[in-house]
PDB file of C-alpha atoms in Angstrom:
ATOM      1  CA  MET D   1      38.139 -29.557 -74.422  1.00 47.00           C
ATOM      2  CA  PHE D   2      37.849 -31.594 -71.340  1.00 42.00           C
ATOM      3  CA  ALA D   3      37.304 -30.088 -67.906  1.00 37.00           C
ATOM      4  CA  VAL D   4      36.238 -30.977 -64.409  1.00 39.00           C
ATOM      5  CA  GLY D   5      32.911 -31.611 -62.705  1.00 38.00           C
ATOM      6  CA  ALA D   6      31.743 -33.226 -59.482  1.00 34.00           C
ATOM      7  CA  MET D   7      30.809 -36.871 -59.887  1.00 34.00           C
ATOM      8  CA  ILE D   8      27.396 -38.130 -58.852  1.00 26.00           C
ATOM      9  CA  ALA D   9      26.137 -41.691 -58.436  1.00 29.00           C
ATOM     10  CA  ALA D  10      25.978 -43.515 -61.740  1.00 30.00           C
ATOM     11  CA  THR D  11      22.359 -44.595 -61.629  1.00 26.00           C
ATOM     12  CA  ALA D  12      19.556 -44.087 -64.097  1.00 27.00           C
ATOM     13  CA  ALA D  13      17.767 -41.758 -61.697  1.00 30.00           C
ATOM     14  CA  ALA D  14      20.826 -39.717 -60.780  1.00 36.00           C
ATOM     15  CA  PRO D  15      20.604 -36.949 -63.409  1.00 39.00           C
ATOM     16  CA  ALA D  16      16.978 -36.117 -62.599  1.00 39.00           C
ATOM     17  CA  ALA D  17      17.413 -36.449 -58.870  1.00 38.00           C
ATOM     18  CA  LEU D  18      20.738 -34.758 -58.293  1.00 43.00           C
ATOM     19  CA  ALA D  19      21.852 -32.808 -61.331  1.00 50.00           C
ATOM     20  CA  ASP D  20      20.803 -29.355 -60.152  1.00 84.00           C
ATOM     21  CA  THR D  21      24.111 -27.499 -60.423  1.00 94.00           C
ATOM     22  CA  PRO D  22      26.066 -26.862 -63.642  1.00 96.00           C
ATOM     23  CA  ARG D  23      28.886 -29.097 -62.404  1.00 93.00           C
ATOM     24  CA  GLU D  24      26.551 -32.010 -61.651  1.00 92.00           C
ATOM     25  CA  ILE D  25      24.698 -31.587 -64.931  1.00 96.00           C
ATOM     26  CA  LEU D  26      27.975 -31.710 -66.844  1.00 95.00           C
ATOM     27  CA  THR D  27      29.095 -34.801 -64.964  1.00 90.00           C
ATOM     28  CA  ALA D  28      25.871 -36.499 -66.033  1.00 93.00           C
ATOM     29  CA  ALA D  29      26.474 -35.394 -69.628  1.00 95.00           C
ATOM     30  CA  ALA D  30      30.072 -36.617 -69.683  1.00 93.00           C
ATOM     31  CA  PHE D  31      29.719 -39.950 -67.902  1.00 90.00           C
ATOM     32  CA  GLN D  32      26.063 -40.986 -67.963  1.00 91.00           C
ATOM     33  CA  ALA D  33      24.413 -39.721 -71.161  1.00 94.00           C
ATOM     34  CA  PRO D  34      23.560 -42.697 -73.403  1.00 93.00           C
ATOM     35  CA  ASP D  35      23.999 -40.825 -76.667  1.00 95.00           C
ATOM     36  CA  LYS D  36      25.108 -37.532 -78.193  1.00 95.00           C
ATOM     37  CA  LYS D  37      21.587 -36.072 -78.330  1.00 96.00           C
ATOM     38  CA  LYS D  38      21.068 -36.530 -74.586  1.00 96.00           C
ATOM     39  CA  ALA D  39      24.570 -35.260 -73.824  1.00 97.00           C
ATOM     40  CA  LEU D  40      23.985 -32.084 -75.836  1.00 98.00           C
ATOM     41  CA  ALA D  41      20.649 -31.513 -74.107  1.00 98.00           C
ATOM     42  CA  LEU D  42      22.331 -31.734 -70.703  1.00 97.00           C
ATOM     43  CA  ILE D  43      25.113 -29.430 -71.860  1.00 98.00           C
ATOM     44  CA  GLY D  44      22.483 -26.899 -72.898  1.00 98.00           C
ATOM     45  CA  GLN D  45      20.917 -27.144 -69.446  1.00 97.00           C
ATOM     46  CA  ALA D  46      24.303 -26.541 -67.824  1.00 98.00           C
ATOM     47  CA  ILE D  47      24.919 -23.439 -69.918  1.00 98.00           C
ATOM     48  CA  ALA D  48      21.478 -22.088 -69.025  1.00 97.00           C
ATOM     49  CA  ALA D  49      22.067 -22.801 -65.330  1.00 97.00           C
ATOM     50  CA  SER D  50      25.474 -21.105 -65.438  1.00 98.00           C
ATOM     51  CA  ASP D  51      23.982 -18.082 -67.187  1.00 98.00           C
ATOM     52  CA  ARG D  52      21.340 -17.756 -64.468  1.00 97.00           C
ATOM     53  CA  ILE D  53      23.994 -17.789 -61.753  1.00 97.00           C
ATOM     54  CA  LEU D  54      26.132 -15.257 -63.601  1.00 98.00           C
ATOM     55  CA  ALA D  55      23.150 -12.966 -64.096  1.00 98.00           C
ATOM     56  CA  ALA D  56      22.698 -12.894 -60.317  1.00 98.00           C
ATOM     57  CA  ARG D  57      26.423 -12.971 -59.449  1.00 97.00           C
ATOM     58  CA  PRO D  58      28.530 -11.582 -62.307  1.00 97.00           C
ATOM     59  CA  GLY D  59      32.036 -12.968 -62.242  1.00 95.00           C
ATOM     60  CA  ASP D  60      31.169 -16.013 -60.117  1.00 97.00           C
ATOM     61  CA  ARG D  61      34.215 -18.249 -60.551  1.00 97.00           C
ATOM     62  CA  GLU D  62      32.443 -21.614 -60.389  1.00 97.00           C
ATOM     63  CA  ALA D  63      29.684 -20.624 -62.811  1.00 98.00           C
ATOM     64  CA  THR D  64      32.253 -19.119 -65.179  1.00 98.00           C
ATOM     65  CA  LEU D  65      34.360 -22.285 -65.070  1.00 98.00           C
ATOM     66  CA  GLN D  66      31.412 -24.590 -65.676  1.00 97.00           C
ATOM     67  CA  ARG D  67      30.087 -22.399 -68.489  1.00 98.00           C
ATOM     68  CA  GLY D  68      33.489 -22.733 -70.145  1.00 98.00           C
ATOM     69  CA  VAL D  69      33.442 -26.492 -69.572  1.00 97.00           C
ATOM     70  CA  ALA D  70      29.973 -26.767 -71.101  1.00 98.00           C
ATOM     71  CA  ILE D  71      30.945 -24.779 -74.184  1.00 98.00           C
ATOM     72  CA  GLY D  72      34.076 -26.918 -74.526  1.00 97.00           C
ATOM     73  CA  TYR D  73      32.019 -30.092 -74.250  1.00 97.00           C
ATOM     74  CA  ARG D  74      29.664 -28.795 -76.919  1.00 97.00           C
ATOM     75  CA  ALA D  75      32.649 -28.038 -79.123  1.00 96.00           C
ATOM     76  CA  LYS D  76      33.909 -31.595 -78.655  1.00 94.00           C
ATOM     77  CA  LEU D  77      30.595 -33.139 -79.680  1.00 96.00           C
ATOM     78  CA  THR D  78      29.781 -30.745 -82.547  1.00 96.00           C
ATOM     79  CA  ARG D  79      33.344 -29.904 -83.651  1.00 93.00           C
ATOM     80  CA  SER D  80      32.548 -26.200 -83.457  1.00 95.00           C
ATOM     81  CA  ARG D  81      35.706 -24.138 -83.789  1.00 95.00           C
ATOM     82  CA  THR D  82      33.887 -21.089 -82.444  1.00 96.00           C
ATOM     83  CA  ASP D  83      32.874 -22.924 -79.276  1.00 97.00           C
ATOM     84  CA  ALA D  84      36.363 -24.380 -78.906  1.00 96.00           C
ATOM     85  CA  ARG D  85      38.002 -20.969 -79.017  1.00 96.00           C
ATOM     86  CA  THR D  86      35.391 -19.451 -76.715  1.00 97.00           C
ATOM     87  CA  SER D  87      35.967 -22.116 -74.068  1.00 98.00           C
ATOM     88  CA  LEU D  88      39.740 -21.671 -74.187  1.00 97.00           C
ATOM     89  CA  GLU D  89      39.385 -17.907 -73.759  1.00 97.00           C
ATOM     90  CA  ILE D  90      37.298 -18.502 -70.619  1.00 98.00           C
ATOM     91  CA  PHE D  91      39.850 -20.932 -69.190  1.00 98.00           C
ATOM     92  CA  GLN D  92      42.748 -18.602 -69.938  1.00 97.00           C
ATOM     93  CA  ARG D  93      41.001 -15.693 -68.217  1.00 97.00           C
ATOM     94  CA  LEU D  94      40.456 -17.834 -65.118  1.00 98.00           C
ATOM     95  CA  ALA D  95      44.102 -18.916 -65.126  1.00 98.00           C
ATOM     96  CA  ALA D  96      45.231 -15.295 -65.469  1.00 98.00           C
ATOM     97  CA  GLN D  97      43.047 -14.285 -62.529  1.00 97.00           C
ATOM     98  CA  ASN D  98      44.548 -17.020 -60.353  1.00 97.00           C
ATOM     99  CA  PRO D  99      47.712 -18.625 -61.755  1.00 96.00           C
ATOM    100  CA  ARG D 100      47.728 -21.086 -58.840  1.00 96.00           C
ATOM    101  CA  ASP D 101      44.263 -22.507 -59.558  1.00 97.00           C
ATOM    102  CA  PRO D 102      44.838 -26.192 -60.423  1.00 97.00           C
ATOM    103  CA  GLU D 103      41.400 -26.590 -61.984  1.00 96.00           C
ATOM    104  CA  ALA D 104      42.091 -23.774 -64.417  1.00 97.00           C
ATOM    105  CA  GLN D 105      45.344 -25.444 -65.406  1.00 98.00           C
ATOM    106  CA  MET D 106      43.658 -28.827 -65.778  1.00 97.00           C
ATOM    107  CA  VAL D 107      40.932 -27.541 -68.088  1.00 97.00           C
ATOM    108  CA  ILE D 108      43.553 -25.817 -70.234  1.00 98.00           C
ATOM    109  CA  ALA D 109      45.514 -29.080 -70.392  1.00 98.00           C
ATOM    110  CA  GLY D 110      42.394 -30.994 -71.324  1.00 97.00           C
ATOM    111  CA  TRP D 111      41.455 -28.458 -73.990  1.00 97.00           C
ATOM    112  CA  HIS D 112      44.752 -28.903 -75.827  1.00 97.00           C
ATOM    113  CA  LEU D 113      45.153 -32.647 -75.339  1.00 97.00           C
ATOM    114  CA  ASP D 114      41.533 -33.547 -76.104  1.00 96.00           C
ATOM    115  CA  ALA D 115      41.627 -31.554 -79.336  1.00 95.00           C
ATOM    116  CA  ILE D 116      44.825 -33.328 -80.384  1.00 96.00           C
ATOM    117  CA  ASP D 117      43.369 -36.730 -79.537  1.00 94.00           C
ATOM    118  CA  GLN D 118      40.182 -35.992 -81.443  1.00 92.00           C
ATOM    119  CA  LEU D 119      41.628 -34.272 -84.512  1.00 92.00           C
ATOM    120  CA  GLY D 120      45.269 -35.284 -84.673  1.00 92.00           C
ATOM    121  CA  GLY D 121      48.193 -33.008 -83.899  1.00 90.00           C
ATOM    122  CA  LEU D 122      48.482 -31.128 -87.181  1.00 91.00           C
ATOM    123  CA  MET D 123      44.747 -30.689 -87.699  1.00 91.00           C
ATOM    124  CA  ALA D 124      44.161 -29.606 -84.095  1.00 93.00           C
ATOM    125  CA  ARG D 125      46.894 -27.002 -84.351  1.00 93.00           C
ATOM    126  CA  THR D 126      45.666 -25.739 -87.717  1.00 92.00           C
ATOM    127  CA  MET D 127      41.963 -25.627 -86.856  1.00 91.00           C
ATOM    128  CA  VAL D 128      41.917 -24.408 -83.248  1.00 93.00           C
ATOM    129  CA  GLY D 129      45.527 -23.759 -82.213  1.00 94.00           C
ATOM    130  CA  ALA D 130      45.891 -26.747 -79.881  1.00 95.00           C
ATOM    131  CA  ARG D 131      49.489 -27.601 -78.968  1.00 96.00           C
ATOM    132  CA  ALA D 132      50.867 -30.665 -77.254  1.00 95.00           C
ATOM    133  CA  ASP D 133      53.569 -28.739 -75.388  1.00 96.00           C
ATOM    134  CA  ALA D 134      51.012 -26.283 -73.974  1.00 97.00           C
ATOM    135  CA  GLY D 135      48.784 -29.145 -72.893  1.00 97.00           C
ATOM    136  CA  GLU D 136      51.563 -31.078 -71.192  1.00 96.00           C
ATOM    137  CA  ALA D 137      52.880 -27.960 -69.436  1.00 97.00           C
ATOM    138  CA  ALA D 138      49.430 -27.143 -68.058  1.00 98.00           C
ATOM    139  CA  LEU D 139      48.967 -30.782 -67.026  1.00 97.00           C
ATOM    140  CA  SER D 140      52.193 -30.732 -65.022  1.00 97.00           C
ATOM    141  CA  ARG D 141      51.209 -27.434 -63.392  1.00 97.00           C
ATOM    142  CA  ALA D 142      47.807 -28.840 -62.447  1.00 97.00           C
ATOM    143  CA  VAL D 143      49.399 -31.852 -60.757  1.00 97.00           C
ATOM    144  CA  SER D 144      51.924 -29.660 -58.954  1.00 97.00           C
ATOM    145  CA  LEU D 145      49.272 -27.229 -57.725  1.00 97.00           C
ATOM    146  CA  GLY D 146      46.687 -29.897 -56.939  1.00 94.00           C
ATOM    147  CA  GLY D 147      48.655 -31.453 -54.102  1.00 86.00           C
ATOM    148  CA  ASP D 148      47.802 -34.955 -52.908  1.00 90.00           C
ATOM    149  CA  ARG D 149      44.496 -35.148 -54.758  1.00 94.00           C
ATOM    150  CA  ALA D 150      43.573 -38.273 -56.703  1.00 96.00           C
ATOM    151  CA  PHE D 151      41.593 -36.198 -59.193  1.00 95.00           C
ATOM    152  CA  TYR D 152      44.597 -34.359 -60.620  1.00 97.00           C
ATOM    153  CA  LEU D 153      46.966 -37.308 -60.487  1.00 97.00           C
ATOM    154  CA  GLY D 154      44.539 -39.831 -61.972  1.00 97.00           C
ATOM    155  CA  LEU D 155      43.335 -37.548 -64.719  1.00 96.00           C
ATOM    156  CA  ALA D 156      46.906 -36.602 -65.595  1.00 97.00           C
ATOM    157  CA  ALA D 157      47.874 -40.272 -65.862  1.00 98.00           C
ATOM    158  CA  MET D 158      45.006 -41.002 -68.234  1.00 98.00           C
ATOM    159  CA  MET D 159      45.490 -37.968 -70.443  1.00 97.00           C
ATOM    160  CA  HIS D 160      49.238 -38.523 -70.628  1.00 97.00           C
ATOM    161  CA  ILE D 161      49.087 -42.195 -71.619  1.00 98.00           C
ATOM    162  CA  ARG D 162      46.331 -41.431 -74.120  1.00 97.00           C
ATOM    163  CA  LYS D 163      48.583 -38.845 -75.774  1.00 96.00           C
ATOM    164  CA  ASP D 164      51.799 -40.891 -75.606  1.00 96.00           C
ATOM    165  CA  PRO D 165      51.329 -44.650 -75.117  1.00 97.00           C
ATOM    166  CA  ALA D 166      55.106 -45.069 -75.336  1.00 97.00           C
ATOM    167  CA  ASP D 167      55.735 -43.012 -72.185  1.00 97.00           C
ATOM    168  CA  VAL D 168      54.523 -45.575 -69.685  1.00 98.00           C
ATOM    169  CA  ALA D 169      56.907 -44.437 -66.951  1.00 98.00           C
ATOM    170  CA  GLN D 170      55.383 -40.990 -66.407  1.00 97.00           C
ATOM    171  CA  ALA D 171      51.807 -42.250 -66.630  1.00 98.00           C
ATOM    172  CA  ARG D 172      52.620 -45.032 -64.171  1.00 98.00           C
ATOM    173  CA  ARG D 173      54.148 -42.579 -61.677  1.00 98.00           C
ATOM    174  CA  TRP D 174      51.013 -40.461 -61.717  1.00 98.00           C
ATOM    175  CA  ALA D 175      48.678 -43.469 -61.609  1.00 98.00           C
ATOM    176  CA  GLU D 176      50.591 -45.020 -58.701  1.00 97.00           C
ATOM    177  CA  ALA D 177      50.404 -41.719 -56.843  1.00 97.00           C
ATOM    178  CA  ALA D 178      46.683 -41.413 -57.596  1.00 97.00           C
ATOM    179  CA  ALA D 179      46.020 -44.909 -56.262  1.00 94.00           C
ATOM    180  CA  GLY D 180      47.448 -43.867 -52.904  1.00 93.00           C
ATOM    181  CA  ALA D 181      46.229 -40.261 -52.910  1.00 95.00           C
ATOM    182  CA  SER D 182      43.478 -38.605 -50.912  1.00 91.00           C
ATOM    183  CA  ALA D 183      39.943 -38.622 -52.314  1.00 93.00           C
ATOM    184  CA  PRO D 184      38.006 -35.864 -50.517  1.00 92.00           C
ATOM    185  CA  THR D 185      35.322 -35.611 -53.211  1.00 88.00           C
ATOM    186  CA  PRO D 186      33.343 -38.109 -55.314  1.00 86.00           C
ATOM    187  CA  LEU D 187      35.294 -37.017 -58.398  1.00 85.00           C
ATOM    188  CA  ASP D 188      38.574 -37.766 -56.632  1.00 92.00           C
ATOM    189  CA  ALA D 189      37.223 -41.244 -55.864  1.00 93.00           C
ATOM    190  CA  GLN D 190      36.203 -41.652 -59.529  1.00 90.00           C
ATOM    191  CA  MET D 191      39.688 -40.750 -60.767  1.00 94.00           C
ATOM    192  CA  LYS D 192      41.300 -42.941 -58.101  1.00 96.00           C
ATOM    193  CA  ARG D 193      39.330 -45.924 -59.419  1.00 96.00           C
ATOM    194  CA  ALA D 194      40.229 -45.002 -62.995  1.00 96.00           C
ATOM    195  CA  ALA D 195      43.924 -44.834 -62.134  1.00 97.00           C
ATOM    196  CA  ALA D 196      43.698 -48.240 -60.449  1.00 97.00           C
ATOM    197  CA  ALA D 197      42.005 -49.610 -63.574  1.00 98.00           C
ATOM    198  CA  ILE D 198      44.842 -48.618 -65.920  1.00 98.00           C
ATOM    199  CA  LEU D 199      47.634 -49.572 -63.509  1.00 98.00           C
ATOM    200  CA  PRO D 200      47.803 -53.281 -64.449  1.00 98.00           C
ATOM    201  CA  SER D 201      48.480 -52.380 -68.085  1.00 98.00           C
ATOM    202  CA  LEU D 202      51.011 -49.734 -67.086  1.00 98.00           C
ATOM    203  CA  ARG D 203      52.785 -52.174 -64.772  1.00 98.00           C
ATOM    204  CA  ALA D 204      52.895 -54.644 -67.646  1.00 98.00           C
ATOM    205  CA  ASN D 205      54.464 -51.903 -69.801  1.00 98.00           C
ATOM    206  CA  ASP D 206      51.496 -52.080 -72.187  1.00 98.00           C
ATOM    207  CA  GLY D 207      50.923 -48.422 -72.948  1.00 98.00           C
ATOM    208  CA  LYS D 208      48.567 -49.101 -75.837  1.00 98.00           C
ATOM    209  CA  ALA D 209      46.191 -51.124 -73.660  1.00 98.00           C
ATOM    210  CA  ALA D 210      46.325 -48.461 -70.952  1.00 98.00           C
ATOM    211  CA  ALA D 211      45.580 -45.758 -73.520  1.00 98.00           C
ATOM    212  CA  ARG D 212      42.576 -47.664 -74.885  1.00 97.00           C
ATOM    213  CA  LEU D 213      41.114 -48.057 -71.408  1.00 97.00           C
ATOM    214  CA  ALA D 214      41.872 -44.442 -70.498  1.00 97.00           C
ATOM    215  CA  ARG D 215      39.821 -43.232 -73.471  1.00 96.00           C
ATOM    216  CA  LYS D 216      36.823 -45.190 -72.202  1.00 95.00           C
ATOM    217  CA  LEU D 217      37.205 -43.789 -68.682  1.00 95.00           C
ATOM    218  CA  LEU D 218      37.501 -40.150 -69.766  1.00 95.00           C
ATOM    219  CA  PRO D 219      34.426 -37.967 -70.481  1.00 92.00           C
ATOM    220  CA  PHE D 220      32.208 -39.251 -73.319  1.00 94.00           C
ATOM    221  CA  GLY D 221      34.393 -42.352 -73.587  1.00 92.00           C
ATOM    222  CA  LYS D 222      31.361 -44.644 -73.553  1.00 85.00           C
ATOM    223  CA  LEU D 223      29.040 -42.400 -75.524  1.00 82.00           C
ATOM    224  CA  ALA D 224      27.105 -44.108 -78.317  1.00 56.00           C
ATOM    225  CA  ASP D 225      27.428 -42.568 -81.778  1.00 50.00           C
TER     226      ASP D 225
END
């Protein structure tokens, strides 16, 4: 149920000062919220902000995407099957509208792979229909469509090693590429640093250590219970 958002500076004042778009609010929720209560409050703000944009501009792609991300984040934190299915439906509609949209593919990949990581393969499939093969296929499409962008490569490396710590080779290829990729946005820079952080473990063929670190670097990875 993971998806994308623009990174902002990780300071205590950043959410209040800069988080005025749904994407920025969700970045604050995913990477800066100190606990679940604060994260859910920010997610609620992002949904409200997205709804306001969509009321003025029905069909706005960015607001639709971020609304889906917010609902998916809420599903992750509350384990709501209804929210999980709603978010996937939004992502699938966006992918159908533009099959070459790498962000749409990445959020679909994250939806499947996050659910499996959180619930386990059998439970995730039974409860919400998440499938590893669908997640990996969307992840590969996102990387292919994303070009030389550190965001797609770094995120793919982390999600892949988290899912399969034994497949160090593929995760290392993506992480190596991310470390040398372009970073035109703050989020690209964030994922480039994350890829560099897991590379020593990948180069040492320690997939388990890389997977542990990847979980901490992904959204809500440092969230207090």
